Amino acid sequence: MTPLLTVENATVESATGRIVAPVSLTLQAGRPFTILGETGSGKSLFAQAIMGLLPVGLTASGRVIIDGQVLDLADPASHRPLWGRQVGILPQEPWLALDPTMRVARQVADGHRFIRRLEAAAAMKAAADDLTALGVAGAGRKLPGELSGGMAQRVAFAAARAGGARIIIADEPTKGLDVARRDEVIALLMKEVEAGGAVLTITHDLALARQMGGDFAVMFDGSIVEQGEADMVLSAPSHDYTKQLIAADPENWNERKVPAGKRDDIVLVAEDLAKARGGRLLFSGQGLRLHKGEIVGVTGASGSGKSSLGDILLGLLKPDAGTVARALGVAPVRYQKIYQDPPSAFPGRITIGANVSDLVHLHRLDVGRIAPLMKRLKLAPELLHRLPTEVSGGELQRFALLRVLLLDPVFLFADEPTSRLDLITQQETIELLVELAREQDCAVLIVSHDTALIEKTCDRRIEIGEKGGAEASVA
Amino acid sequence: MIKAILSRLLQAVLVALLVGLLTFAMAWLLPGDVAYRIAAGRYGYDLVDTAAAAKVAAELNLDQSALTGLGWWFFDLIRLDLGASLITGAPVIEAIGRHLGHTLKLSIAAILLSLLIGPPLGILAGLHPGGWLDRSLMLVSTALRALPQFVVGLGLIIIFGLTLKLLPTAGHDHGSHLILPALTLALSLAAVSNRVARDAMVAVSRAPYYAFGRTKGLSEWQVFSRHGLRNVAVPIVTYLGIQFVSLVEGVVVVETLFAWPGIGHALVHAIFGRDVPMIQGAALVMGLMFVALNALVDTLCHLIDPRRRAA
Amino acid sequence: MTAFDYITPRPVRWPARRVSGIAILMALLAFAFLPLVLGAPDPLKQTLRLTLQPPGAADWFGYDHLGRSMYARLTAALRLSLGLASLSVITAMIPGLLLGILAAWRGGLIDRVVSGLSDTFLALPGLLLVLMLTAIVPDNAAMLYIGISLVLWVEYFRITRALARPLLNAPAVQASQLLGFGPAYIIRRHLWPEIAPMLLTIGAYGAASAIMAIAALGFVSVGVRPPTPELGSMMIELLPYYEEAPHALLQPIAVIFLLVLALQLIARKDKP
């Protein structure tokens, strides 16, 4: 095997201290390399450092050897001649990385024309060939705004390597992409590997790392804590953090099915619901009965109407047909919702504490309940003085939970409550949600794209069909 | 594009409506003896009599009920019958035609000059935000924007006309007369447009596609010419539309200051003399010029930005 | 009220630009209104022997071409500009703000009607509208006030509506409604904290353009007419004497420059 790129003792420092400890690794031709880490682990900064793309205020040290050429990481300018020629950088969120005002084929042709020095016509021809090879031949005449996420990903890939780069660095290549598109991205990257190139993937997605295979490293708090063959590390992790990370994957959760209790206390009944959007039928004939303390999961492809179903149950959205009935004599505020993106569910300019305090005053709640509940939710009291943007996503989602639990809900619709959170935080959040709902005898409807999460968490599951038929099945 | 054309047509109709309504109110509220006074101005004091005053009143539809009067007023407007000036007695349309040429000459010169000054400097400043050019340009723009256009014009008159005696300060006989008024307008336009260009350049150079252009392997100049220029041009041209408000306003003041025989000058004169048909004509033409300039901006945006063509 | 109060306002850190703008504005306000406290000569009183007298130890501002006190005239003109501008800004702000929230909230017909109305006012450049209104009833500051207010409300309306619309459609408002909060809460906690900082910005820009417009109309002699002291008309009156008495011409220029500069510094650079 031939090493295409070697990193020796790469570090990243800010004015306040070291963010990435010395990291060394080698990319082999024809072999993928994946670095796994959560938000704040320093994995993206490491990637930026070896590309010479660190933001202002951060400095790197160490060196990178490419093709016998030694580059000093402390001198980012020296990296520029390699960009596009030897190292191709696959941008995050490629639909933003393509020039919105330029036709796609011309953006791919730029590499052929200006780096490989082809004639304009020959460059356009080469670009068209690239796009055809990637299965997006028709995209060339379009503008980036007209492409789907998956198409934009492939176009960006073609543009990144048009200059002849054989080493591809991909930082979070699946960020913002539908889970179904993940396999396409992996196929794209593996194609490059099979052709004898090298691919360095930086990701937080355990499944992506597993599917890529090859060399694998886990990054935590700025250091690589474990490194080796992907299959080996993932099946027999040795470091505590890796173990914790793998255990947090919904695939590996313990089944937490609680025997179905009394089935008489119905909190919500829906019958014969139908909803269409944009002229497409999402579902029809959908019925549902929810009992107290029951945890029900909804799965289905993105755009299948999972969230719409929950919103209809809460009365936030009108169904095209069918009825929703609530239990008699229950206050409307006891039907609540947990949102996908926690910061967007709080008023942005007031502190979390002010928001909770407003709620207490409005409903004359018992102030004494807050402190113990916050403790249960592992929320420190000083967080109340912060704005929603000043706490982590996991903390804010737990505050959202606090807010609704204070109202003693009988029904809670959790719409992808953890899809923006890291694995370990996700596990923590779901555990708390389920535990507290069971204690308060509250019915929960969880929507998630992650089938494993639903199966391990819920008493039963509803599948919303993607072909528009009424394929709903109640297990 | 069709939607844009329709909305501009609607705007033109609104301008006509608004101008018609306001000038009608003006005529209606003229004090009773005004018809007499105007008649005197037209025929001379010796020749004026009640019949002449009544004729003037009829011309302004002052002898009918308000609603019928307004109906006739708009009917005349639709036929583009703007009537005759109350002061000179000449048809308004002729006078306006003469003035419009001068105003167009001045406006086009001012726009071109401002485009030569503002955006290039702004883009250069935006390429190095916080640099010396950016900071000094910021200072000059802030100061210029804090001065009314006529003060800028006064300053130019005092410096180039009266002190250095390089350029004429009033009149319209040959090209050099155009320089000072056009420069006055251009400076106040450029004081804003250079900031817009600078902010646009900063935003574009921080955009992910600009960074991707670099990591694709393009040189700094290639990234700028392939991905920078067009994306910066879109907000600059769009903002031009907003700037035309201050251009039209500036024309009123600057033409008066430099005695430039354009529509703005004519409008101010007409207002001063309460020459209602002339006010109507001048305001209408200025409003329509504003609409036309905006339509021009729509077209330019359409040409520069392929997203608009695709939509 | 209870042991659980977290409605402590966060200290707002105002940038140096804004602070210096406020300082200049305060100084101008003090200058403008001091004569009302201390007493000053009549701005219309002509004393021919003092014609174009330069500033001296006894009188810091000198006299104009008719021997009128520049100090009295400047401060009177400044009071006129400031008063008219702030009155117009407040008059424009209230309906603009309320209609903006209403249009964003209710959408549909109300939104279309009010938006159509605001487009009508935008069809004509603002100064042209003010100019024509002043022509209806000449030499009347009330028309100036009505005209400027009519031009300014559109900006408040458009920006409030543009800010409020996405806020009202965001999950945060839906969450608050589910939690039992009513419209008053949504306005107070969701909309107001986002809109309030913008009101100051638009207000300062609006006041600046109002002051410019008043001066421009005075300058072309169709706004406030002589002998009433007004910054723009003072400049056109004093222009012929710029060689003998540059101090006289420079005074109104300096005042308007400082005033507009202060307002621009308060508004900050980023016009929304």
Tab-separated table of C-alpha atoms in Angstrom, chain A residues 53 80 83-85 87 89 91 96-103 106-108 110-111 113-115 117 143 146 156 159-160, chain B residues 207-220 222-223 226-228 230-231 234 304-311:
chain	number	residue	atom	x	y	z
A	53	LEU	CA	-8.295	26.607	6.125
A	80	ARG	CA	-3.007	26.669	-1.600
A	83	TRP	CA	-5.953	22.685	-3.546
A	84	GLY	CA	-7.849	21.128	-6.403
A	85	ARG	CA	-4.650	19.690	-7.863
A	87	VAL	CA	-6.269	17.615	-2.471
A	89	ILE	CA	-12.081	19.401	-0.503
A	91	PRO	CA	-17.592	21.204	1.112
A	96	LEU	CA	-24.468	26.369	-0.353
A	97	ALA	CA	-20.999	25.801	-1.778
A	98	LEU	CA	-22.077	26.075	-5.396
A	99	ASP	CA	-22.310	29.550	-6.894
A	100	PRO	CA	-26.072	30.229	-6.970
A	101	THR	CA	-25.828	32.367	-10.100
A	102	MET	CA	-23.747	30.066	-12.307
A	103	ARG	CA	-24.854	27.041	-14.287
A	106	ARG	CA	-19.543	25.662	-15.866
A	107	GLN	CA	-18.680	25.319	-12.182
A	108	VAL	CA	-17.395	21.798	-12.787
A	110	ASP	CA	-13.664	25.541	-14.040
A	111	GLY	CA	-11.333	22.860	-12.677
A	113	ARG	CA	-10.199	24.708	-17.702
A	114	PHE	CA	-8.120	26.655	-15.190
A	115	ILE	CA	-6.198	23.887	-13.472
A	117	ARG	CA	-5.603	23.982	-18.733
A	143	LEU	CA	-28.591	26.395	-11.439
A	146	GLU	CA	-32.794	23.851	-8.929
A	156	ALA	CA	-19.876	19.481	-5.722
A	159	ALA	CA	-16.275	20.179	-9.062
A	160	ALA	CA	-13.948	19.436	-6.139
B	207	ALA	CA	-19.955	32.888	1.264
B	208	PRO	CA	-19.290	29.147	1.163
B	209	TYR	CA	-19.210	29.196	-2.629
B	210	TYR	CA	-16.379	31.711	-2.591
B	211	ALA	CA	-14.359	29.462	-0.278
B	212	PHE	CA	-15.198	26.468	-2.449
B	213	GLY	CA	-13.965	28.373	-5.496
B	214	ARG	CA	-10.619	28.711	-3.751
B	215	THR	CA	-10.404	25.089	-2.626
B	216	LYS	CA	-11.362	23.967	-6.131
B	217	GLY	CA	-7.924	25.360	-6.993
B	218	LEU	CA	-8.824	28.686	-8.619
B	219	SER	CA	-6.533	31.657	-8.098
B	220	GLU	CA	-7.778	34.698	-6.186
B	222	GLN	CA	-10.193	33.656	-10.997
B	223	VAL	CA	-12.444	33.256	-7.957
B	226	ARG	CA	-15.911	33.796	-11.882
B	227	HIS	CA	-17.830	33.897	-8.619
B	228	GLY	CA	-17.355	37.390	-7.172
B	230	ARG	CA	-21.709	38.652	-10.810
B	231	ASN	CA	-22.824	37.947	-7.268
B	234	VAL	CA	-26.880	41.698	-8.175
B	304	ILE	CA	-27.228	39.637	-14.641
B	305	ASP	CA	-28.942	37.072	-12.452
B	306	PRO	CA	-29.748	33.769	-14.161
B	307	ARG	CA	-31.969	32.795	-11.236
B	308	ARG	CA	-34.511	35.346	-12.410
B	309	ARG	CA	-34.462	33.948	-15.913
B	310	ALA	CA	-34.896	30.425	-14.628
B	311	ALA	CA	-37.791	31.316	-12.373
